[in-house]
Coordinates of C-alpha atoms and ligand atoms in Angstrom, one line a residue:
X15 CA -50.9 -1.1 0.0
X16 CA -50.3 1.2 2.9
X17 CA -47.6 -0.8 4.1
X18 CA -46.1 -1.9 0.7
X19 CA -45.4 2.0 0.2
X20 CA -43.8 2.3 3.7
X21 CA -41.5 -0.7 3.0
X22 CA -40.5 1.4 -0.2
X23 CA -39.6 4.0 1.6
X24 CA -37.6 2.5 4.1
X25 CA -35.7 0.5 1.2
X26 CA -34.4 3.9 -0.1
X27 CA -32.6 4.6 2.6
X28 CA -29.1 3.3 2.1
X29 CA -28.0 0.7 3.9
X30 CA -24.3 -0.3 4.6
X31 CA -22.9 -3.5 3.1
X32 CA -21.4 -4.0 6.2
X33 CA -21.2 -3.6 10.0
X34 CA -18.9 -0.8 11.8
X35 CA -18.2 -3.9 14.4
X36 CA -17.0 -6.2 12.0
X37 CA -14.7 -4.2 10.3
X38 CA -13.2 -3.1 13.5
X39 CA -12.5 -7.0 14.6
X40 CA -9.9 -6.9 11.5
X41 CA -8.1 -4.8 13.8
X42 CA -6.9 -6.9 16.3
X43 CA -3.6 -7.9 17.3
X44 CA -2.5 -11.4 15.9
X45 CA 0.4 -12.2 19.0
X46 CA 0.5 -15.9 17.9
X47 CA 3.3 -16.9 14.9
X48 CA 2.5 -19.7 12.9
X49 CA 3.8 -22.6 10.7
X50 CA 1.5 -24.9 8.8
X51 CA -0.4 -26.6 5.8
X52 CA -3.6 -24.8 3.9
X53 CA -5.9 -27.5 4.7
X54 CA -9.4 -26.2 4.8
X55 CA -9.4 -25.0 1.1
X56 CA -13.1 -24.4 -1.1
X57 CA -12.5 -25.0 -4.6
X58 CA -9.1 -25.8 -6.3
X59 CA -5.6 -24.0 -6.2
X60 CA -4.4 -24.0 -9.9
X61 CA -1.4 -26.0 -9.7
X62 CA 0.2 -23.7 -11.9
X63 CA 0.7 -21.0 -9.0
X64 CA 3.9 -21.0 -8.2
X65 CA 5.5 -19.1 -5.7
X66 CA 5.4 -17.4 -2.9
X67 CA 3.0 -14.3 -1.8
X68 CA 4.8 -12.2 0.7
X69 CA 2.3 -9.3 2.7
X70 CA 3.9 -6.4 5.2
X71 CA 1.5 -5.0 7.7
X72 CA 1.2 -4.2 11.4
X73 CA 0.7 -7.5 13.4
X74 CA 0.2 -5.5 16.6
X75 CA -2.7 -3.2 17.5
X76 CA -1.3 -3.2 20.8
X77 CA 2.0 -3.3 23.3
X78 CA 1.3 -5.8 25.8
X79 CA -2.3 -4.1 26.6
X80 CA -1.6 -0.6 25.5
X81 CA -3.6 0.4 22.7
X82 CA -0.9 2.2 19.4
X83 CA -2.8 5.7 18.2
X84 CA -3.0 4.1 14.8
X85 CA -2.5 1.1 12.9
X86 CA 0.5 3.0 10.8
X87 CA 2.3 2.5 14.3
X88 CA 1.8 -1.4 14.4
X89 CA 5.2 -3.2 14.4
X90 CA 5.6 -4.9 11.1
X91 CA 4.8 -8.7 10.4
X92 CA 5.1 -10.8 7.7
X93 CA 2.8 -13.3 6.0
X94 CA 3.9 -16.2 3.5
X95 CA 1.9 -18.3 1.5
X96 CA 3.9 -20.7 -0.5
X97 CA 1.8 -22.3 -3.5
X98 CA 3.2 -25.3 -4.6
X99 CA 1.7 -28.5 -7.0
X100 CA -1.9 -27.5 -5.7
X101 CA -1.0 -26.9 -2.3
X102 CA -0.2 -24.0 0.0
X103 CA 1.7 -22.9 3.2
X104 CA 1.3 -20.4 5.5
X105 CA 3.9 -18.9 8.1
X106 CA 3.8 -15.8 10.0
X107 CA 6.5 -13.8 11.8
X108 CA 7.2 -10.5 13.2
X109 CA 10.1 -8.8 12.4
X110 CA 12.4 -8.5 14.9
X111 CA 13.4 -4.7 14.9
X112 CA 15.7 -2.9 17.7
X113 CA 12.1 -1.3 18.9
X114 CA 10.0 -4.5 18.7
X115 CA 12.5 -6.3 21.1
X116 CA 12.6 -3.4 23.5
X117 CA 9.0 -3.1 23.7
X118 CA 8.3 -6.6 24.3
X119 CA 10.9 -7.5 26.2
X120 CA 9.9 -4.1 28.1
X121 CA 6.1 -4.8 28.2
X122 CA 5.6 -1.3 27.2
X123 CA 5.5 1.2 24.7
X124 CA 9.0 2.7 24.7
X125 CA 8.7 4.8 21.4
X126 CA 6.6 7.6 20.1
X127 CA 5.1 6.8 16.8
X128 CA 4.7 8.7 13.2
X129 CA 1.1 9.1 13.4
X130 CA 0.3 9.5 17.2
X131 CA 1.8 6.9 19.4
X132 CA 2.8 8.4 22.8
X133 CA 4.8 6.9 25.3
X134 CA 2.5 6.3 28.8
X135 CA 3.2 9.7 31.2
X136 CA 1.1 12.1 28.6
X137 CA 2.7 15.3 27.5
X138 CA 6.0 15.5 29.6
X139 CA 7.1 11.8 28.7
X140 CA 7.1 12.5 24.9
X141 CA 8.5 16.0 24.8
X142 CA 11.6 16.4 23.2
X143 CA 12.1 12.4 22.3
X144 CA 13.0 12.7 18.6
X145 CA 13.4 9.2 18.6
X146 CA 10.9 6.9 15.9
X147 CA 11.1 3.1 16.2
X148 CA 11.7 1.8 12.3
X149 CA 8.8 -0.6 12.6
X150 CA 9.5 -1.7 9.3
X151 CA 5.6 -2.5 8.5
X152 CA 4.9 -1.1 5.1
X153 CA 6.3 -3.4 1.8
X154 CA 7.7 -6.4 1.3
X155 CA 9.8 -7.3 -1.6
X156 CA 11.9 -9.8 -3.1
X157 CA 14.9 -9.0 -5.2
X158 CA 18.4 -9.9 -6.4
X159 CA 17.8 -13.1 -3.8
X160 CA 17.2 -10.8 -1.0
X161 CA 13.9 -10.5 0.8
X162 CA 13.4 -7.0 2.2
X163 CA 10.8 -5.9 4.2
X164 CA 10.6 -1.9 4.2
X165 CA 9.1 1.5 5.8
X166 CA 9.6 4.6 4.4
X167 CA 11.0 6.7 6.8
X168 CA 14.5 4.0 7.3
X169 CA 16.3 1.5 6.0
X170 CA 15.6 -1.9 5.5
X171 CA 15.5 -5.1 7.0
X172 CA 16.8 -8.2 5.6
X173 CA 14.8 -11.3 6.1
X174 CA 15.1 -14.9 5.2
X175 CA 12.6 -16.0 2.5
X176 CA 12.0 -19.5 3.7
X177 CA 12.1 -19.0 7.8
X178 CA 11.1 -15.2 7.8
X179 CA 14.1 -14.9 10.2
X180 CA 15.2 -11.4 11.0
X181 CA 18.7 -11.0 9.6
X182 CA 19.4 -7.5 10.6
X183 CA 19.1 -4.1 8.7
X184 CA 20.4 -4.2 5.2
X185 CA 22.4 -1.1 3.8
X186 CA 22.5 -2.4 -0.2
X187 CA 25.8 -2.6 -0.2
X188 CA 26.7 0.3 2.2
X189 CA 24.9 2.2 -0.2
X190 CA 22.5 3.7 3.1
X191 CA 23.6 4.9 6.2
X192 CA 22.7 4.1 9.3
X193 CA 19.4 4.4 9.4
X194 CA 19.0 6.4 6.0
X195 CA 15.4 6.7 4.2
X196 CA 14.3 4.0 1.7
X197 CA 10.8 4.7 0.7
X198 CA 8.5 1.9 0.6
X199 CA 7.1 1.6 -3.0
X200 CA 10.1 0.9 -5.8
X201 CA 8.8 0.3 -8.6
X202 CA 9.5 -2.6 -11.1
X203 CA 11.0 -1.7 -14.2
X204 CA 10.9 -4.8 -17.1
X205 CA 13.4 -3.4 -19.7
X206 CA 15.5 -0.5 -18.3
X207 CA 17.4 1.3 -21.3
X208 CA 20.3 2.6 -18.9
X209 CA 21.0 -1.4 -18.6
X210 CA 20.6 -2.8 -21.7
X211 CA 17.2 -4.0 -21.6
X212 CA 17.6 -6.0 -18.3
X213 CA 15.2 -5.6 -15.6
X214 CA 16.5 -3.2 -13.1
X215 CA 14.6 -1.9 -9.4
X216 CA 13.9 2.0 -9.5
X217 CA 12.7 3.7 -5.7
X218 CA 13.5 7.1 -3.7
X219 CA 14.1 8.3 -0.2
X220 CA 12.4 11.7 0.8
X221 CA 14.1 14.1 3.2
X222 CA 11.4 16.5 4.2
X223 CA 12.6 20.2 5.5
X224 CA 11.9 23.9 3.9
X225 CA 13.1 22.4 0.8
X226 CA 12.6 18.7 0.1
X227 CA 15.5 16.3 -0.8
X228 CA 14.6 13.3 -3.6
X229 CA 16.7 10.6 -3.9
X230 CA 16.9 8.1 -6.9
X231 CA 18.0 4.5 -6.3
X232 CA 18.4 1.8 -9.6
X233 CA 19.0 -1.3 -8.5
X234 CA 20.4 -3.9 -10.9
X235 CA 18.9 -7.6 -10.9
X236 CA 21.4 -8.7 -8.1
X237 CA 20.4 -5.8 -5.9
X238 CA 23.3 -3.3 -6.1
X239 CA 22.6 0.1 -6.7
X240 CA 24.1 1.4 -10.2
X241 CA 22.6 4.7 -10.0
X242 CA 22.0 7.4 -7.4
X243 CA 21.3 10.5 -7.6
X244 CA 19.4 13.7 -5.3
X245 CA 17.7 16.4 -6.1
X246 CA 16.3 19.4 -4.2
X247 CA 12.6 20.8 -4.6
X248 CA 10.9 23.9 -3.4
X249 CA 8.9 23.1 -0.1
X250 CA 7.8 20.8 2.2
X251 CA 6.9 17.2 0.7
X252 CA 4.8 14.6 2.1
X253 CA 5.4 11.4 -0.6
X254 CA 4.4 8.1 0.1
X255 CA 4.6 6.7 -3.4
X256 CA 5.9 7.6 -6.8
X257 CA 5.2 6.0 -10.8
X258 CA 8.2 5.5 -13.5
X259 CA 8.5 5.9 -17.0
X260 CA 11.4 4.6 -18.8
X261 CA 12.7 8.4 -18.7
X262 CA 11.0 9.9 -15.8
X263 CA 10.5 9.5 -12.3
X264 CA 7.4 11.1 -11.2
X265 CA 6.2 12.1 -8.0
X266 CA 3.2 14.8 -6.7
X267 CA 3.7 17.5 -3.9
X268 CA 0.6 17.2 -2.6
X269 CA 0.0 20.8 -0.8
X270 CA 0.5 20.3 2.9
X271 CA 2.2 22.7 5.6
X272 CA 4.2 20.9 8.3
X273 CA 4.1 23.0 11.9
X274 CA 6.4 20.5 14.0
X275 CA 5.9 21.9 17.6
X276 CA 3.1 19.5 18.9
X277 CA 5.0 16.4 17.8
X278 CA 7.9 18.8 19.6
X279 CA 6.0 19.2 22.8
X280 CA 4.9 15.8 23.1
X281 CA 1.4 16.5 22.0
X282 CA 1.2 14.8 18.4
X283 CA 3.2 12.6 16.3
X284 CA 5.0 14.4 13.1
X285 CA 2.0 12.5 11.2
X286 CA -0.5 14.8 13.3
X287 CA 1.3 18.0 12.7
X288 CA 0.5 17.9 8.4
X289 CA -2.3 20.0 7.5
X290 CA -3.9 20.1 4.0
X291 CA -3.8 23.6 2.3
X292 CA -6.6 22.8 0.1
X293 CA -5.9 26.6 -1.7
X294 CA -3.1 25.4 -3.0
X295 CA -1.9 23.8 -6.1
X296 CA -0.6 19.9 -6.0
X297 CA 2.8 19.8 -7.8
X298 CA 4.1 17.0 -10.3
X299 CA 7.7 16.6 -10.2
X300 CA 9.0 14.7 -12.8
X301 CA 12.7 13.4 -12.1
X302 CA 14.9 12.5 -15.4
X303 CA 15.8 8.8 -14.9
X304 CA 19.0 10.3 -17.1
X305 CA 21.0 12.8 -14.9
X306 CA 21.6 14.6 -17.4
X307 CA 18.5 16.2 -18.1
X308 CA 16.7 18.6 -16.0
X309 CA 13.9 18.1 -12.9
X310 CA 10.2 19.9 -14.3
X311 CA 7.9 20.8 -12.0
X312 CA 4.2 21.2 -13.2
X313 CA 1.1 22.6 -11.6
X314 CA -2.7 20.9 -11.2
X315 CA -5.5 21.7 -8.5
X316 CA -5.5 20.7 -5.1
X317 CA -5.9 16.9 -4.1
X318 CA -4.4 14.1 -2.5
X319 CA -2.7 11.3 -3.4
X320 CA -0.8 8.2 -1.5
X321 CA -0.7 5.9 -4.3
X322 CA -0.4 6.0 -8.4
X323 CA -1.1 3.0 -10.7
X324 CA 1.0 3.5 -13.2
X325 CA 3.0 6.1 -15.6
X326 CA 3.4 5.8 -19.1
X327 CA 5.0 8.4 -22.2
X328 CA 2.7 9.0 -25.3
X329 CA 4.3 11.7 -27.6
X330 CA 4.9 14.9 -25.2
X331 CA 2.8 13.6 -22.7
X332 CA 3.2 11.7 -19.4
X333 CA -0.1 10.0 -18.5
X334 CA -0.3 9.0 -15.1
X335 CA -3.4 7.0 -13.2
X336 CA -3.6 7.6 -9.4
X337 CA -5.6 7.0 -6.5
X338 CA -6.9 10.9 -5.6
X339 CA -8.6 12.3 -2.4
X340 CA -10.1 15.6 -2.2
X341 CA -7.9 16.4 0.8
X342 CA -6.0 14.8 2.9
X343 CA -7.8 13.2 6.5
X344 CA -6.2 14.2 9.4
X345 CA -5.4 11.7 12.3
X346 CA -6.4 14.0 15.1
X347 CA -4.6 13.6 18.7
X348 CA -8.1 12.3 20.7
X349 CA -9.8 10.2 18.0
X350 CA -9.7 6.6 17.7
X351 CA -8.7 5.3 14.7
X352 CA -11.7 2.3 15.1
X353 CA -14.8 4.9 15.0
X354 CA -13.8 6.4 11.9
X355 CA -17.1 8.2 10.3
X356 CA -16.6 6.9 6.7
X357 CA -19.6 8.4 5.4
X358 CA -18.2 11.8 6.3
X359 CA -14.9 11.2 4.4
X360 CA -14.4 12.0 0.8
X361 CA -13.2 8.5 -1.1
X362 CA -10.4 7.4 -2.7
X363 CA -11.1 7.7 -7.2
X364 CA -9.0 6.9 -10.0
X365 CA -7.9 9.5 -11.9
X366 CA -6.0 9.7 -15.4
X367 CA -3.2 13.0 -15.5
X368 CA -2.0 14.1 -18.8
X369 CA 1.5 15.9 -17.8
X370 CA 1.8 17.8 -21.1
X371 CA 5.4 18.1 -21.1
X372 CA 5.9 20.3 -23.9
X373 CA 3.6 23.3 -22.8
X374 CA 3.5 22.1 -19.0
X375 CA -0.5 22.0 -19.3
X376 CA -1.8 19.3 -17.0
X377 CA -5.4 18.2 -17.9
X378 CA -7.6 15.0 -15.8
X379 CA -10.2 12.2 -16.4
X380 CA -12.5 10.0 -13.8
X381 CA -11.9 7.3 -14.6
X382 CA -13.6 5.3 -11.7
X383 CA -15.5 6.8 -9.4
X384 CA -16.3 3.8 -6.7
X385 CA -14.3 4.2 -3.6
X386 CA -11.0 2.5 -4.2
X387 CA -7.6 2.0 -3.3
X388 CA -3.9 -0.4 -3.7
X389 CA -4.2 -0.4 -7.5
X390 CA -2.3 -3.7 -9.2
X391 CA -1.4 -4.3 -12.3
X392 CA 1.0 -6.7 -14.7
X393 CA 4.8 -6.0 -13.6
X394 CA 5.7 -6.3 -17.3
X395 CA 3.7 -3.3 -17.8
X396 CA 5.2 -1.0 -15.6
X397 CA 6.0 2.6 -16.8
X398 CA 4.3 1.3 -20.4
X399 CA 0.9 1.5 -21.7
X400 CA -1.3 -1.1 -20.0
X401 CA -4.9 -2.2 -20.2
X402 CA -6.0 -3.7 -17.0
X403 CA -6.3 -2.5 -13.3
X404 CA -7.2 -3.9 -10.2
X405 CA -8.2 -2.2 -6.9
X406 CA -9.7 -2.9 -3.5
X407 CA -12.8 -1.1 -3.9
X408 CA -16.0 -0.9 -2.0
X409 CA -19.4 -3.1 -2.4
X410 CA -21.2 0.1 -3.0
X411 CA -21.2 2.0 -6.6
X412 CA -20.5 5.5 -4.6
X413 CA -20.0 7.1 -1.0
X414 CA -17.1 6.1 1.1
X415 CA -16.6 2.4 2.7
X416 CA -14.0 -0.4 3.7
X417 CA -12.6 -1.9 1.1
X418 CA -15.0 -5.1 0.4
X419 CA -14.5 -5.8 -3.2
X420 CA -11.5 -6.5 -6.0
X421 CA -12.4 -4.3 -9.3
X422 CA -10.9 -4.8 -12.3
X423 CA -10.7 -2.3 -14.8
X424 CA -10.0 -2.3 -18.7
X425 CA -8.6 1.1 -19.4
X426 CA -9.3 0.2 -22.8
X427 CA -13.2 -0.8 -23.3
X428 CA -14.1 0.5 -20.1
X429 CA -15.8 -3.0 -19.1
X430 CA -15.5 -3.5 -15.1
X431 CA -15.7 -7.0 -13.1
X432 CA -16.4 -6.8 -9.2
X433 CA -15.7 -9.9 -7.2
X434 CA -17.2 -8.6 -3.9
X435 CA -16.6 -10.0 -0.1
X436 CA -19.2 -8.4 1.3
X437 CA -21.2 -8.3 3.9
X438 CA -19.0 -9.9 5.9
X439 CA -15.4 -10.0 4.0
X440 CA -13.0 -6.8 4.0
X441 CA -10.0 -7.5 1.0
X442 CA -6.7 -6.0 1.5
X443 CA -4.5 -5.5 -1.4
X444 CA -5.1 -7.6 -5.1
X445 CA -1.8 -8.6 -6.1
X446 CA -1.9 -9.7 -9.9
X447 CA 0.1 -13.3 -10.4
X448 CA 0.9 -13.6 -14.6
X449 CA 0.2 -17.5 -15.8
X450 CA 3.5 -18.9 -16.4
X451 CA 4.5 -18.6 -20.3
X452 CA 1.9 -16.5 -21.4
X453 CA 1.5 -13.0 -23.3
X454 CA -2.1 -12.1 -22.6
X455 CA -2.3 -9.4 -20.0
X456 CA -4.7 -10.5 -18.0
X457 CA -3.7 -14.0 -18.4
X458 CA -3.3 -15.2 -14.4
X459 CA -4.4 -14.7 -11.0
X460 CA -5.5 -11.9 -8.5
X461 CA -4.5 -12.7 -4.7
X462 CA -5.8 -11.2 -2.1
X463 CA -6.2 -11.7 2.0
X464 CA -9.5 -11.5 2.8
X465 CA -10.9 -11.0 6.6
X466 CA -14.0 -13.1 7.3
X467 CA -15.4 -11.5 10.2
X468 CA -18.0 -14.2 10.6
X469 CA -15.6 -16.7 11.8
X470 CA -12.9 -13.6 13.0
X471 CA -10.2 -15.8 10.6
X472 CA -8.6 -14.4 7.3
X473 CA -8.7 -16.3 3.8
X474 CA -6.5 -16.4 0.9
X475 CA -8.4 -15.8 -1.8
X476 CA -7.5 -16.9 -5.8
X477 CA -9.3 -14.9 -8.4
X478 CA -9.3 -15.7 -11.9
X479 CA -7.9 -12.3 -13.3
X480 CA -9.8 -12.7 -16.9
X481 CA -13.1 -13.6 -14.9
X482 CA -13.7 -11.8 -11.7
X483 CA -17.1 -12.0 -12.1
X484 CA -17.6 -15.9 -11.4
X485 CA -16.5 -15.6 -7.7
X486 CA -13.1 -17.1 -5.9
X487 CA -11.4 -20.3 -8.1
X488 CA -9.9 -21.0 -4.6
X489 CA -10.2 -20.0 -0.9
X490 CA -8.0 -20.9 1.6
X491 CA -9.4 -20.9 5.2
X492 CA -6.1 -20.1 7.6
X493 CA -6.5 -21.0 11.2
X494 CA -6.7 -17.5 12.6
X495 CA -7.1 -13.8 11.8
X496 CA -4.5 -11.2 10.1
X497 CA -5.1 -7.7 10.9
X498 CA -5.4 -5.7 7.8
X499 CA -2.1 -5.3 5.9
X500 CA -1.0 -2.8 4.1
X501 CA 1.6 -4.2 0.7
X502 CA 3.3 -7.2 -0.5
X503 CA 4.8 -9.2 -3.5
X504 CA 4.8 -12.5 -5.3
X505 CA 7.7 -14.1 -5.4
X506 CA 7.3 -16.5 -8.5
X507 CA 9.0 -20.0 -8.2
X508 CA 9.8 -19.2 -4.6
Ligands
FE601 FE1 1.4 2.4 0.3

């Protein structure tokens, strides 16, 4: 009896549903570019997948031996799985930037990075180098025929869709300068009313100073721009992602200060030098789609936010669902990324905003409080009322953890499924896949790349979006490892 009770004991205490060490081996560089057949498949790939799932993320943890500050920094690779008749294809390639070919042809890390990368020679190397490699790591996207692959802070390169082949930056058109901002999450919009009804590409660049530029770029279904338009908020602005409406585009000002002189001084990247002002209100900025109408700006309590679900208009309100943090983590100079305390971070929740527009009142519901992140949803749905979510989430019910697990959410009954990797499995991303022909929302598949650190090898996995619950319908075994990525598309028919 004695010991029965001190197993009891011991059983309360929580245990992880995974190992530090394992998580970290997701981390690795993958140097190697590959070109082959799915073979080692469990279960069956519904032969009604068609297309092509397309992920961004840093390949390279690592220049030739030197460690990058943070995985933000890694140089951009692309991963394509082509499903066809049953089957599937994977190929991997880096893209081939101005600063990837320096560096590697080099040996050596030549630029600073965003969030910490220095150049070897400390403090008096990296003073006064402005310069930021576009590493072009962040999104993926396919549109009007052209497959871009994107990073917030410059323009995009233009790859082929079958080889991966760099083809050099793209400008839309000569639409972006040299080198000009093109954020990394547009957002899809189904039926734009500005065009007719046709589908039409909606995304922004920010230009972060004492007051904040917005830009607005619509893209038409062959990937010219048909509208653009700026705008100029109070304050510094640190955006990484924004939601639509058919009338609005809506971003939050998350409160942040910006105090460049370390990244001046060689001492921090520009990433390093935000700091959450946690006092301070987080602003909604919601910009008319329609230029003719003006910008509002509405008020809620502190938080953080890098990515939103979705936006939709219900009578005066705009209800928006975003991924919240209760402040913002800071990436300081001497950490390493790798030994990350989770259980001392504050995780990621999804939140429901009312933006009363009429009386400017902003009000907010939990809606799930599990650790979560890279909400997914039907494109259809975009900017309209919508049912179903999907997030990476962790194993566990509460606290903070690697994502291990693909939640589903019905925004309508409240029913969840989990379809969890764990102890072993980290998931990256879901990406929701619609069933060809079909009008049910949740009528298709959830894809996501997960990394198996028992065999240090990544699989794609299938999910059956209407039944999480009854495991994978597919796993593809690839032949190696992908670091964690960070967003991608599927490219149906492709
Ligand atoms: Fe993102």
């Amino acid at each position: 009896m004695q010991s029965f009770q001190l197993h009891e004991r011991a059983s309360s205490v929580p245990i992880n549903s995974y190992q530090r060490e394992d998580w970290q081996k997701g981390y690795e560089s993958l140097k190697q570019e590959g070109n082959y057949w799915i073979d080692d498949v469990e279960g069956q790939i519904p032969t009604e997948l068609h297309g092509t799932l397309f992920r961004n993320g840093p390949g390279l943890l690592d220049v030739n031996g030197q460690p990058i500050h943070h995985p933000f920094d890694g140089d951009g690779m692309i991963s394509a799985i082509a499903f066809h008749n049953g089957r599937a294809h994977f190929r991997n390639r880096f893209i081939r930037t101005t600063g990837y070919l320096e560096e590697q042809k080099a040996g050596k890390i030549l630029y600073r990075g965003v969030f910490g990368t220095q150049k070897p020679g400390g403090w008096l190397a990296n003073a006064f180098d402005f310069r930021l490699k576009n590493i072009a790591n962040t999104n993926v996207i396919y549109w009007g025929g052209k497959l871009l692959a994107l990073w917030e802070a410059a323009d995009p390169h233009r790859l082929d869709p079958h080889t991966l082949e760099t083809l050099g930056k793209d400008s839309l058109n000569g639409v972006l300068a040299e080198g000009e901002a093109f954020a990394a999450h547009p957002r899809f919009d189904p039926s734009c009313g500005q065009d007719g009804g046709a589908p039409c590409l909606v995304n922004f660049s920010i230009k972060p100073a004492l007051s904040t530029t917005i830009t607005i770029f619509e893209l038409d279904s062959t990937a010219k721009v048909v509208r653009k338009h700026a705008h100029s908020v109070p304050g510094f602005a640190f955006i990484h992602d924004f939601a639509i409406t058919p009338n609005y585009c809506i971003f939050f000002q998350n409160p942040v200060a910006f105090n460049p002189l370390p990244f001046v001084f060689g001492l921090r990247g520009p990433g390093e030098c935000i700091k959450f002002q946690p006092h301070q209100p987080t602003r909604v900025i919601l910009i008319p789609r329609h230029t003719s109408k003006s910008v509002k700006i509405l008020e809620t309590q502190s938080g953080f936010v890098f990515h939103h679900a979705n936006a939709f208009e219900q009578g005066d309100e705009v209800v928006i669902d975003s991924i919240c943090y209760e402040s913002l983590p800071e990436v300081e100079p001497g950490s390493d990324f790798k030994q990350v305390d989770f259980d001392a971070l504050q995780p990621g929740q999804l939140w429901r905003f009312h933006l009363n527009l009429k009386d400017k009142a902003v009000s907010r519901e939990l809606i799930e409080d599990r650790c979560c992140e890279f909400p997914s949803m039907h494109k259809e749905r975009v900017g309209r009322p919508y049912r179903y979510l999907y997030m990476g989430a962790a194993d566990a019910e509460s606290g903070n953890a690697p994502l291990q697990a693909i939640l589903k959410v019905d925004l309508e009954s409240g029913e969840r499924q989990i379809w969890s990797a764990a102890p072993r499995g980290f998931v990256s991303e879901p990406i929701f896949v619609e069933r060809p022909n079909s009008t049910i929302e949740d009528d298709g598949w959830v894809l996501t790349l997960v990394y198996d650190a028992a065999h240090h090898r990544s699989d794609v996995v299938v999910l059956d979006a209407r039944n999480l619950n009854q495991g994978a319908i597919a796993r593809l075994h690839l032949k190696h490892h992908i670091p964690y990525g960070l967003h991608g598309t599927f490219a149906p028919g492709l």
